[in-house]
Tab-separated table of C-alpha atoms in Angstrom:
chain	number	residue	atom	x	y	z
A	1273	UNK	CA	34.592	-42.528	-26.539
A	1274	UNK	CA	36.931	-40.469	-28.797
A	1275	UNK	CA	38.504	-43.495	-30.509
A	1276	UNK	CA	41.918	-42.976	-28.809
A	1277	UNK	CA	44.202	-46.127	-28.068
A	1278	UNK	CA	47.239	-45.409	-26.053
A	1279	UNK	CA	50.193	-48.096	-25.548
A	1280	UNK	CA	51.351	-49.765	-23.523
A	1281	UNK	CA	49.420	-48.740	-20.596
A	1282	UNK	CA	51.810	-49.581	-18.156
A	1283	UNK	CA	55.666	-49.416	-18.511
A	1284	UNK	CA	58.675	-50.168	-16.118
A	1285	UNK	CA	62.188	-49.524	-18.005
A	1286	UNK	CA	65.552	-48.550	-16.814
A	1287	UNK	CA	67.098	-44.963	-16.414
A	1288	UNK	CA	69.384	-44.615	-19.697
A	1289	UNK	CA	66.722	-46.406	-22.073
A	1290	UNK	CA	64.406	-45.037	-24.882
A	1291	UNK	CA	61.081	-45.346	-24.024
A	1292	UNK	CA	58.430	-45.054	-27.154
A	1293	UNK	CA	54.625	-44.469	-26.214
A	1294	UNK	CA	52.180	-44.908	-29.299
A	1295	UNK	CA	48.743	-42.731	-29.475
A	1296	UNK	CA	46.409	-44.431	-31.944
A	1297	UNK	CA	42.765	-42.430	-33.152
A	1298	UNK	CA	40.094	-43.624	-35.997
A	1299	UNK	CA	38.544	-40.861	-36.349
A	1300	UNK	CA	40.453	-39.034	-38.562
A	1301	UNK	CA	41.146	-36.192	-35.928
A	1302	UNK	CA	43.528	-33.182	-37.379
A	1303	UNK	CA	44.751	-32.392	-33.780
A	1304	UNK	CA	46.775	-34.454	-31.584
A	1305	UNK	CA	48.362	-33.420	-27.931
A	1306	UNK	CA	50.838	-35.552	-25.433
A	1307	UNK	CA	50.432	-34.292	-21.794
A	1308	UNK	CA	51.820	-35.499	-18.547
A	1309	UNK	CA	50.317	-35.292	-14.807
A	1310	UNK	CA	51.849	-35.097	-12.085
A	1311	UNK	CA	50.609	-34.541	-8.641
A	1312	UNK	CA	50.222	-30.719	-8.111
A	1313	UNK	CA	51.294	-29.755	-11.294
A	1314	UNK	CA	48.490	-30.753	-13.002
A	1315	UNK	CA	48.045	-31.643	-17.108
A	1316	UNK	CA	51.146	-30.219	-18.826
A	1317	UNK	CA	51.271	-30.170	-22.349
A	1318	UNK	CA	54.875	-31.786	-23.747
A	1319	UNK	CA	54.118	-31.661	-27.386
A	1320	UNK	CA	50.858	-31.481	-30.442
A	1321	UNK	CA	50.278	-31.926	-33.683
A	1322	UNK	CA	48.158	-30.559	-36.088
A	1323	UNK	CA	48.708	-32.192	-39.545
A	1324	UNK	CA	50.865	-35.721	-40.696
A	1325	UNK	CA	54.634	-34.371	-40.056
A	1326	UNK	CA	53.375	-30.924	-38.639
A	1327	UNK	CA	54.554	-30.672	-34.739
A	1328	UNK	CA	55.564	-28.280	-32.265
A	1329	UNK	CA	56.638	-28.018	-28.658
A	1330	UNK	CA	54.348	-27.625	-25.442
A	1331	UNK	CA	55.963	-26.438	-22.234
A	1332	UNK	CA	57.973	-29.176	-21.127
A	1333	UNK	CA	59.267	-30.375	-24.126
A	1334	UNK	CA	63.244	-30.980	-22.620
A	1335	UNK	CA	63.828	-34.956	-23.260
A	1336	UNK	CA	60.967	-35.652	-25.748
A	1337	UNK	CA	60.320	-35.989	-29.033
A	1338	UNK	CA	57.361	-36.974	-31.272
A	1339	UNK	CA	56.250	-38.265	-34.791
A	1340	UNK	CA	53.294	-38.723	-36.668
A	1341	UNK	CA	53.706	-39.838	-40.184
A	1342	UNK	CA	50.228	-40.853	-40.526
A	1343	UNK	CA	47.106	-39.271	-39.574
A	1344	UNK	CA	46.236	-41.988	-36.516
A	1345	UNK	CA	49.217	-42.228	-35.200
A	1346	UNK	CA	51.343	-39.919	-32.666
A	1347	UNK	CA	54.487	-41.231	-31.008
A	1348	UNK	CA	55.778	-40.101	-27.931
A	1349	UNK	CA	59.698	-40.745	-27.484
A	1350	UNK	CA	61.985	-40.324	-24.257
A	1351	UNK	CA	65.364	-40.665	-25.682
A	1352	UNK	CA	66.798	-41.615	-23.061
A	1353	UNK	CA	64.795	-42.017	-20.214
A	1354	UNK	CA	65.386	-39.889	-16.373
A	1355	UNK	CA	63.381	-40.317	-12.748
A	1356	UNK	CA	62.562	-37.245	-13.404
A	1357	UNK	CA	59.555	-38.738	-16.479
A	1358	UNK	CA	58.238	-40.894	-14.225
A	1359	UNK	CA	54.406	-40.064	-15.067
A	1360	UNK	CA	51.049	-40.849	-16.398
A	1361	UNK	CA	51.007	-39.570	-19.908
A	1362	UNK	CA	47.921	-38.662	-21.174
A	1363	UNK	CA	47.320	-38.606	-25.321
A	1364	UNK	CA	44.489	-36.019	-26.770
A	1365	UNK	CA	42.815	-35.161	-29.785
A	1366	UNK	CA	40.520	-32.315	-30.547
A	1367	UNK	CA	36.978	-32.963	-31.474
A	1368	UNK	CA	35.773	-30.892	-34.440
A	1369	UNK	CA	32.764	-28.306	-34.011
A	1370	UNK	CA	31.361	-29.647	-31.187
A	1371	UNK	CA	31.265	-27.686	-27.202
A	1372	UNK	CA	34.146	-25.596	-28.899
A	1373	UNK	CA	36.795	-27.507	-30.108
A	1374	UNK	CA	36.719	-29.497	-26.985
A	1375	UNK	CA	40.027	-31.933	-26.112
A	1376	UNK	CA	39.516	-35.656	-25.441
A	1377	UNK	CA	41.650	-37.453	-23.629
A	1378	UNK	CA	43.091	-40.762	-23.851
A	1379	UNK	CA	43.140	-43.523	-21.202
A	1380	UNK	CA	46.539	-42.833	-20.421
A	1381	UNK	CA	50.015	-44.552	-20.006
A	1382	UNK	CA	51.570	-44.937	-16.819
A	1383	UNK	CA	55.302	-44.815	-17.185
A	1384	UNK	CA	57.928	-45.349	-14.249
A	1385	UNK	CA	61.315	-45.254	-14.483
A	1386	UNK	CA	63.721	-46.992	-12.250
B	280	UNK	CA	52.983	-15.735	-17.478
B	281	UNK	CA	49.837	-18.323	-17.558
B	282	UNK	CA	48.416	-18.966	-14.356
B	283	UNK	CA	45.467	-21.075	-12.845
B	284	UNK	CA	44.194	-21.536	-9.646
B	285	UNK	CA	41.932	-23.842	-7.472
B	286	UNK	CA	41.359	-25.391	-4.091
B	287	UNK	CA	43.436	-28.649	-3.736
B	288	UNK	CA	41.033	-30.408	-1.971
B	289	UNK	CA	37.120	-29.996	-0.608
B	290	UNK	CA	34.894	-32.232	1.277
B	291	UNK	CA	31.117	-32.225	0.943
B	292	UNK	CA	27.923	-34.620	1.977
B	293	UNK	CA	25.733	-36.717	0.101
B	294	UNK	CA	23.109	-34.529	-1.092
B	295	UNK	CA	24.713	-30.873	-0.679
B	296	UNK	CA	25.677	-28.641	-3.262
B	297	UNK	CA	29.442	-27.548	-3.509
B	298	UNK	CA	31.199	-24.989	-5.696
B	299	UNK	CA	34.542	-25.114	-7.160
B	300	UNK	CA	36.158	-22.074	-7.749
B	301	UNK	CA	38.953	-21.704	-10.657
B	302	UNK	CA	40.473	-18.114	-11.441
B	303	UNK	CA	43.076	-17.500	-14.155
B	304	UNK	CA	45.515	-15.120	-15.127
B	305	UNK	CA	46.519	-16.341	-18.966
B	306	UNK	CA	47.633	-14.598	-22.840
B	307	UNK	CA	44.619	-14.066	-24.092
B	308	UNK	CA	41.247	-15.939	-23.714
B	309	UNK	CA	39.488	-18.585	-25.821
B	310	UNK	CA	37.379	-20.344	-23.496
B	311	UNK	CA	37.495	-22.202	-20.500
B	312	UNK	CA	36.943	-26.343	-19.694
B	313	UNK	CA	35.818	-28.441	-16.532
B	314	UNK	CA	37.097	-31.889	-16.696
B	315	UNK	CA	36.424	-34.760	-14.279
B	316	UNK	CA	39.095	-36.775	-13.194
B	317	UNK	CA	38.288	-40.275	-11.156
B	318	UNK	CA	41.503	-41.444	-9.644
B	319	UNK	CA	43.426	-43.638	-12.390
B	320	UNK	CA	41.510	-42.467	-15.177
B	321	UNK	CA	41.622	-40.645	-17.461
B	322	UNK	CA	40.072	-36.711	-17.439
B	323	UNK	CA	36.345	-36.565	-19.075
B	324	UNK	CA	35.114	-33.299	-19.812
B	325	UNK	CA	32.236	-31.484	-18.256
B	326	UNK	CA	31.690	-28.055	-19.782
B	327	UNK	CA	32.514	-25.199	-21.903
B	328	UNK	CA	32.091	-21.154	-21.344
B	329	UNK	CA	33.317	-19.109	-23.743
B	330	UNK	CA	30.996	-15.920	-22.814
B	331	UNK	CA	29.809	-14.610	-19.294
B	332	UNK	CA	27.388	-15.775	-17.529
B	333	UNK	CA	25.832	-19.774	-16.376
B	334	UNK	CA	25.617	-22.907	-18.151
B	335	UNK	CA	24.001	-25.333	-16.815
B	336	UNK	CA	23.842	-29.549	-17.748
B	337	UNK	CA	22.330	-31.321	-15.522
B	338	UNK	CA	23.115	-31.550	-11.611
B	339	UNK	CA	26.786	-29.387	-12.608
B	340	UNK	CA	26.353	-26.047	-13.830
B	341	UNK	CA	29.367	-23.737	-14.924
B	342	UNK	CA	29.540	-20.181	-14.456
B	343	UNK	CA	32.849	-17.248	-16.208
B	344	UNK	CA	32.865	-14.227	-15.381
B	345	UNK	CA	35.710	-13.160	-18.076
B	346	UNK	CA	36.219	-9.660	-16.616
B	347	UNK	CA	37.247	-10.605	-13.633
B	348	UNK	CA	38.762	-14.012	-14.528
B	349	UNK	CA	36.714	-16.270	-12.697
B	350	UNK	CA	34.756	-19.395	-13.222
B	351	UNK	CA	32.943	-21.822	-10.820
B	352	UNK	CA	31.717	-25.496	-11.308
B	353	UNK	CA	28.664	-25.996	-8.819
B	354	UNK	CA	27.460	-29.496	-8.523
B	355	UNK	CA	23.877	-30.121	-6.818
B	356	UNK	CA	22.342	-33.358	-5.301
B	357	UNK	CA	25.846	-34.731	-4.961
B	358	UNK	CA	26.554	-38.477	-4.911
B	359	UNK	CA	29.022	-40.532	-3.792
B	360	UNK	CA	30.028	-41.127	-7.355
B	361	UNK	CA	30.970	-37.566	-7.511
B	362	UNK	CA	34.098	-37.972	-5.319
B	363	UNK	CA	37.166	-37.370	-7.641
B	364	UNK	CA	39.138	-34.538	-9.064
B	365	UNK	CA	37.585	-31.386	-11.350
B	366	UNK	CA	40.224	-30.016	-13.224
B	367	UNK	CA	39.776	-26.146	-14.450
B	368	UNK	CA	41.716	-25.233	-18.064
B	369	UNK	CA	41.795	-22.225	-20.379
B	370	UNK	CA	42.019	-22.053	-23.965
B	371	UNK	CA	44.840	-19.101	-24.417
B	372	UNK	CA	45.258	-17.830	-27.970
B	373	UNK	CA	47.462	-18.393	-29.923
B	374	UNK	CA	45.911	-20.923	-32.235
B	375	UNK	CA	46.150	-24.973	-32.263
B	376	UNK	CA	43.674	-25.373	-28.976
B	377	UNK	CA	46.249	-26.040	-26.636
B	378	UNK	CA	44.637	-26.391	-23.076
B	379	UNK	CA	46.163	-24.884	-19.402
B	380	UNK	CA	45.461	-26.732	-16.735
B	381	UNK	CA	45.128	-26.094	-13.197
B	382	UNK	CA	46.584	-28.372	-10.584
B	383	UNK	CA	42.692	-29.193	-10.046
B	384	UNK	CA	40.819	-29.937	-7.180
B	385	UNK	CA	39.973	-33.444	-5.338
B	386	UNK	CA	36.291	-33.534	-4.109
B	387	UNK	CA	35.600	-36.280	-1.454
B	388	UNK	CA	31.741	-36.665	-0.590
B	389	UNK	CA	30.784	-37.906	2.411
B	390	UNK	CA	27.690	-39.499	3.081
């Protein structure tokens, strides 16, 4: 268990809306990832973190932003949410020194929009 | 570009070994991940090469060959509870351990 809260879990909302996902950790961790999955694309990496206020964009970045003004906390925002972000979003942290740096993943937020 | 590839799906029986291959074409090379994946969960990870050769935990064992950009995950004495998806992902370089992930690969075992 890597100490990694995502909410809410499960989410129905309207095309058009903003659609905020929060990642909580308590363990302090420096590094911080939002992915998505989708079926046969796999875990793709939308945006990270790796310091309060320090983020930059993964590889399908296009209608999300994030924030993290505090160390346990990494918001995941869909301004203005399309079909097209229907998907489970996954939040990650890194864990330090241990089986290389290896990512942890949270339990995931399952996101549909209608 | 950053590629990965595995078999979508494999079958197997209770008991058999099976081996999942994962090749990769990527910038640079920092190491490559097994994860687990049961249906509606969320990944856990299995194992870590960052040099050639086997490592082995257990019933899975995980073998890179980094010359020819290869890995396998073998799994021995397999169990029903094995059934689920293995997902294959390289650390590129560039710094701030992002992960690529293959599409992975759904194991049913049979009994």
């Amino acid at each position: 268990d890597a100490g990694i809260t995502q909410s809410p879990r499960h989410k129905v909302t309207e095309t058009g809306t903003p659609v905020t996902l929060r990642c909580h950790q308590t363990e302090n961790h420096r590094y911080m990832y939002w992915y998505r999955q989708d079926p046969g694309h796999g875990l793709r990496l939308i945006h990270y973190s790796y310091g309060v206020k320090d983020t930059d964009k993964g590889e399908v970045s296009d209608g999300y932003s994030v924030s993290r003004s505090k160390t346990e906390d990494f918001l995941l925002t869909l301004e203005s949410a399309t079909s097209s972000q229907t998907s489970v979003y996954f939040c990650a942290i890194r864990g330090d020194g241990d089986s290389g740096n290896t990512i942890y993943f949270g339990e995931g937020s399952w996101l549909t929009v209608v | 570009g950053q590629n990965i590839d595995q078999p979508t799906e494999m079958t197997a029986t209770e008991g058999a070994i099976v081996q999942i291959n994962c090749t990769y074409q990527t910038s640079g090379f920092n190491g490559l991940f097994w994860y687990q994946q049961h249906a509606g969960e969320a990944p856990t990870f299995l194992s870590y090469n960052v040099l050639d050769g086997l490592e082995e935990k257990g019933r899975f064992s995980s073998f890179l060959s980094r010359s020819k950009g290869y890995s396998y995950l073998l799994l021995k004495e397999l169990q029903m509870k094995d059934s689920a998806s293995y997902l294959c992902a390289v650390r590129a370089s560039g710094g701030y351990n992002k992960l690529i992930f293959g599409a992975g690969t759904r194991l049913a075992v049979h009994p």
